[in-house]
XYZ file of N, CA and C in Angstrom:
381
model
N -36.734 22.679 -21.379
C -35.728 23.611 -20.875
C -36.461 24.759 -20.193
N -35.974 25.128 -19.029
C -36.539 26.237 -18.255
C -35.523 27.373 -18.235
N -36.020 28.597 -18.150
C -35.110 29.742 -18.088
C -35.644 30.800 -17.135
N -34.719 31.551 -16.576
C -34.996 32.708 -15.728
C -34.135 33.842 -16.244
N -34.729 34.987 -16.496
C -33.972 36.160 -16.948
C -34.145 37.295 -15.956
N -33.055 37.978 -15.666
C -33.073 39.181 -14.826
C -32.314 40.265 -15.586
N -32.587 41.522 -15.260
C -31.920 42.590 -16.006
C -31.497 43.738 -15.110
N -30.610 44.548 -15.666
C -30.079 45.726 -14.992
C -29.440 46.581 -16.086
N -28.727 47.590 -15.695
C -27.985 48.394 -16.665
C -26.682 48.844 -16.021
N -25.750 49.269 -16.864
C -24.467 49.737 -16.371
C -24.010 50.889 -17.257
N -23.482 51.929 -16.627
C -22.926 53.081 -17.350
C -21.415 52.960 -17.322
N -20.800 53.021 -18.507
C -19.351 52.877 -18.627
C -18.807 53.981 -19.530
N -17.498 54.131 -19.512
C -16.779 54.964 -20.482
C -15.722 54.074 -21.106
N -15.414 54.309 -22.357
C -14.347 53.560 -23.021
C -14.064 54.181 -24.378
N -12.963 53.749 -24.956
C -12.648 54.099 -26.333
C -12.292 52.803 -27.056
N -12.407 52.843 -28.348
C -12.071 51.673 -29.174
C -11.052 52.146 -30.215
N -9.779 52.246 -29.798
C -8.752 52.913 -30.608
C -8.262 52.099 -31.809
N -9.109 52.030 -32.802
C -8.751 51.402 -34.072
C -9.641 52.019 -35.138
N -9.095 52.266 -36.321
C -9.883 52.884 -37.389
C -11.154 52.108 -37.696
N -11.134 50.812 -37.456
C -12.306 49.964 -37.690
C -13.547 50.518 -37.001
N -13.368 51.152 -35.831
C -14.491 51.601 -35.009
C -14.954 53.023 -35.302
N -14.395 53.664 -36.300
C -14.858 54.988 -36.700
C -14.885 55.964 -35.536
N -16.029 56.683 -35.343
C -16.092 57.697 -34.295
C -15.999 57.119 -32.876
N -16.200 55.817 -32.712
C -16.100 55.216 -31.380
C -14.651 55.057 -30.922
N -13.716 55.491 -31.775
C -12.308 55.469 -31.369
C -12.057 56.404 -30.194
N -12.788 57.498 -30.152
C -12.606 58.490 -29.092
C -13.285 58.021 -27.806
N -12.805 58.545 -26.700
C -13.419 58.233 -25.412
C -14.883 58.678 -25.429
N -15.775 57.798 -25.032
C -17.213 58.100 -25.001
C -17.880 57.277 -23.909
N -19.064 57.675 -23.551
C -19.823 56.955 -22.544
C -20.909 56.114 -23.178
N -21.364 55.126 -22.434
C -22.455 54.274 -22.910
C -23.236 53.763 -21.704
N -24.533 53.665 -21.881
C -25.382 52.990 -20.909
C -25.830 51.696 -21.559
N -25.448 50.592 -20.967
C -25.715 49.278 -21.536
C -26.810 48.580 -20.735
N -27.868 48.160 -21.413
C -28.912 47.359 -20.775
C -28.435 45.908 -20.801
N -28.475 45.251 -19.645
C -27.927 43.905 -19.515
C -29.023 42.955 -19.044
N -29.158 41.843 -19.751
C -30.077 40.790 -19.330
C -29.279 39.504 -19.206
N -29.397 38.847 -18.061
C -28.760 37.557 -17.839
C -29.850 36.498 -17.802
N -29.632 35.430 -18.551
C -30.590 34.332 -18.584
C -29.907 33.071 -18.080
N -30.585 32.416 -17.156
C -30.112 31.173 -16.558
C -31.043 30.059 -17.001
N -30.482 28.921 -17.397
C -31.296 27.824 -17.904
C -30.968 26.514 -17.199
N -31.982 25.653 -17.174
C -31.820 24.289 -16.634
C -32.748 23.362 -17.398
N -32.314 22.123 -17.546
C -33.174 21.120 -18.169
C -34.360 20.789 -17.276
N -34.103 20.716 -15.992
C -35.131 20.358 -15.004
C -35.106 21.379 -13.873
N -36.251 21.628 -13.289
C -36.318 22.517 -12.130
C -35.661 21.852 -10.932
N -35.198 22.653 -9.984
C -34.580 22.089 -8.789
C -35.648 21.621 -7.803
N -35.214 21.226 -6.623
C -36.141 20.691 -5.617
C -37.164 21.713 -5.138
N -36.927 23.002 -5.434
C -37.874 24.063 -5.071
C -38.737 24.490 -6.266
N -38.615 23.749 -7.364
C -39.353 24.017 -8.603
C -38.996 25.355 -9.237
N -37.712 25.709 -9.168
C -37.210 26.932 -9.799
C -35.923 26.632 -10.564
N -35.587 27.527 -11.472
C -34.294 27.471 -12.146
C -33.217 27.919 -11.163
N -33.477 29.037 -10.525
C -32.560 29.684 -9.592
C -33.382 30.700 -8.823
N -33.036 30.948 -7.584
C -33.745 31.964 -6.817
C -33.587 33.325 -7.496
N -34.689 34.016 -7.719
C -34.653 35.307 -8.415
C -33.788 36.314 -7.667
N -33.912 36.363 -6.360
C -33.091 37.285 -5.576
C -31.612 36.991 -5.728
N -31.253 35.705 -5.754
C -29.853 35.326 -5.944
C -29.380 35.736 -7.344
N -30.217 35.527 -8.340
C -29.861 35.897 -9.709
C -29.644 37.410 -9.822
N -30.546 38.190 -9.225
C -30.394 39.644 -9.247
C -29.117 40.088 -8.542
N -28.814 39.462 -7.402
C -27.609 39.822 -6.648
C -26.353 39.463 -7.428
N -26.342 38.307 -8.068
C -25.175 37.912 -8.860
C -24.951 38.872 -10.021
N -26.027 39.295 -10.675
C -25.878 40.247 -11.773
C -25.353 41.583 -11.250
N -25.887 42.046 -10.130
C -25.401 43.293 -9.534
C -23.918 43.170 -9.174
N -23.528 42.037 -8.602
C -22.122 41.825 -8.244
C -21.226 41.838 -9.482
N -21.715 41.287 -10.589
C -20.927 41.272 -11.827
C -20.788 42.665 -12.428
N -21.827 43.494 -12.265
C -21.822 44.825 -12.866
C -21.138 45.886 -12.004
N -21.139 45.712 -10.698
C -20.615 46.738 -9.787
C -19.188 47.176 -10.140
N -18.254 46.275 -10.452
C -16.898 46.747 -10.796
C -16.835 47.540 -12.107
N -17.892 47.457 -12.922
C -17.913 48.168 -14.196
C -18.641 49.506 -14.115
N -19.450 49.687 -13.096
C -20.293 50.884 -13.001
C -19.443 52.161 -12.958
N -19.728 53.068 -13.871
C -19.058 54.367 -13.987
C -17.545 54.236 -14.196
N -17.099 53.069 -14.626
C -15.670 52.844 -14.835
C -15.279 53.228 -16.256
N -14.041 53.700 -16.387
C -13.435 53.878 -17.695
C -12.768 52.539 -18.020
N -13.344 51.781 -18.930
C -12.837 50.443 -19.225
C -11.455 50.478 -19.856
N -11.029 51.643 -20.368
C -9.663 51.785 -20.868
C -8.656 51.604 -19.730
N -9.096 51.848 -18.504
C -8.224 51.737 -17.331
C -8.536 50.511 -16.490
N -9.506 49.704 -16.879
C -9.936 48.533 -16.107
C -8.984 47.369 -16.397
N -8.412 46.752 -15.354
C -7.420 45.691 -15.589
C -7.958 44.496 -16.375
N -9.225 44.211 -16.293
C -9.785 43.058 -17.009
C -9.893 43.287 -18.509
N -9.712 44.523 -18.950
C -9.765 44.822 -20.376
C -8.410 45.266 -20.919
N -7.369 45.112 -20.132
C -6.025 45.492 -20.565
C -5.628 44.655 -21.780
N -5.186 45.334 -22.825
C -4.708 44.637 -24.006
C -5.794 44.123 -24.926
N -7.035 44.517 -24.691
C -8.128 44.088 -25.576
C -9.152 45.199 -25.718
N -9.919 45.157 -26.778
C -10.970 46.138 -26.985
C -12.144 45.828 -26.058
N -12.701 46.867 -25.458
C -13.872 46.701 -24.579
C -15.152 46.863 -25.400
N -15.285 46.011 -26.415
C -16.486 46.029 -27.243
C -17.670 45.495 -26.441
N -18.857 45.685 -26.944
C -20.043 45.146 -26.282
C -19.933 43.630 -26.137
N -19.391 42.974 -27.166
C -19.216 41.526 -27.104
C -18.267 41.132 -25.970
N -17.154 41.858 -25.848
C -16.184 41.561 -24.792
C -16.770 41.841 -23.405
N -17.577 42.883 -23.293
C -18.225 43.196 -22.013
C -19.226 42.102 -21.656
N -20.001 41.630 -22.632
C -20.950 40.537 -22.383
C -20.211 39.287 -21.921
N -19.078 38.983 -22.551
C -18.282 37.824 -22.136
C -17.769 38.006 -20.711
N -17.299 39.196 -20.397
C -16.791 39.496 -19.056
C -17.884 39.256 -18.004
N -19.084 39.737 -18.264
C -20.200 39.561 -17.338
C -20.556 38.081 -17.230
N -20.608 37.376 -18.359
C -20.918 35.947 -18.337
C -19.908 35.148 -17.548
N -18.644 35.481 -17.697
C -17.593 34.790 -16.945
C -17.746 35.042 -15.453
N -18.047 36.269 -15.076
C -18.262 36.601 -13.674
C -19.441 35.811 -13.103
N -20.530 35.726 -13.855
C -21.690 34.955 -13.402
C -21.342 33.478 -13.283
N -20.539 32.975 -14.196
C -20.134 31.575 -14.161
C -19.314 31.268 -12.916
N -18.449 32.186 -12.534
C -17.666 32.008 -11.302
C -18.612 31.964 -10.101
N -19.628 32.829 -10.105
C -20.599 32.844 -9.002
C -21.383 31.542 -8.915
N -21.531 30.852 -10.034
C -22.290 29.596 -10.067
C -21.373 28.389 -10.283
N -20.132 28.503 -9.842
C -19.178 27.414 -10.039
C -19.671 26.108 -9.412
N -20.398 26.200 -8.329
C -20.912 24.997 -7.651
C -22.229 24.502 -8.246
N -22.707 25.148 -9.303
C -23.970 24.781 -9.960
C -23.739 24.607 -11.470
N -22.939 23.616 -11.886
C -22.617 23.460 -13.312
C -23.814 23.054 -14.173
N -24.929 22.721 -13.535
C -26.135 22.327 -14.268
C -26.927 23.520 -14.791
N -26.511 24.727 -14.430
C -27.226 25.937 -14.840
C -26.474 26.609 -15.989
N -27.157 26.774 -17.124
C -26.589 27.484 -18.259
C -26.705 28.985 -18.058
N -25.812 29.715 -18.693
C -25.778 31.173 -18.532
C -25.594 31.821 -19.898
N -26.429 32.809 -20.189
C -26.196 33.649 -21.355
C -26.456 35.097 -20.961
N -25.752 35.994 -21.633
C -25.847 37.428 -21.358
C -26.245 38.124 -22.648
N -27.269 38.950 -22.553
C -27.755 39.747 -23.679
C -27.519 41.204 -23.304
N -26.766 41.909 -24.125
C -26.384 43.287 -23.821
C -26.888 44.181 -24.949
N -27.732 45.150 -24.596
C -28.271 46.076 -25.589
C -27.488 47.378 -25.511
N -26.837 47.695 -26.621
C -26.015 48.902 -26.711
C -26.854 50.122 -27.061
N -27.869 49.924 -27.875
C -28.790 50.993 -28.243
C -30.076 50.325 -28.726
N -31.121 51.070 -29.006
C -32.384 50.434 -29.391
C -32.312 49.567 -30.643
N -31.260 49.745 -31.445
C -31.186 48.999 -32.705
C -30.079 47.964 -32.747
N -29.314 47.824 -31.657
C -28.185 46.894 -31.684
C -28.009 46.212 -30.336
N -27.820 44.907 -30.393
C -27.611 44.119 -29.177
C -26.665 42.970 -29.503
N -25.982 42.479 -28.482
C -25.117 41.310 -28.615
C -25.488 40.300 -27.529
N -25.111 39.058 -27.753
C -25.332 38.004 -26.761
C -24.088 37.160 -26.635
N -23.901 36.607 -25.456
C -22.804 35.682 -25.188
C -23.345 34.548 -24.343
N -23.068 33.333 -24.759
C -23.430 32.138 -23.986
C -22.170 31.541 -23.428
N -22.131 31.341 -22.119
C -20.962 30.783 -21.466
C -20.794 29.331 -21.943
N -19.621 29.002 -22.420
C -19.367 27.653 -22.934
C -19.130 26.670 -21.787
N -19.294 25.398 -22.093
C -19.100 24.311 -21.143
C -20.076 24.329 -19.995
N -21.253 24.882 -20.257
C -22.358 24.825 -19.320
C -23.535 24.331 -20.151
N -24.507 23.678 -19.543
C -25.602 23.114 -20.358
C -26.334 24.144 -21.208
């Protein structure tokens, strides 16, 4: 199995209005470090998993609608909590749409919320 990882970050605002989330119930900001990993069983005809520039551009395209956004007002998070897990899933789904014509490439998203906590999401139905 081969993999390619690229990274970026995104600054967001959101609240998590449920007692479960303690002080994070209030509106607050976060800078999230995002790493996207693409995998393939075999390299392509160019001996790569995916072009690095294309991978970086796809990640930027997935993050741009979230940059400096208040996720409480973002239509893609309407009716759901914008937890780190949900944000990772949102990014993974966006990347999957970008690679709809390449079903042989697996996608996972690793999102670091702070130096001591991170979440990951692997897009299902991809290798």
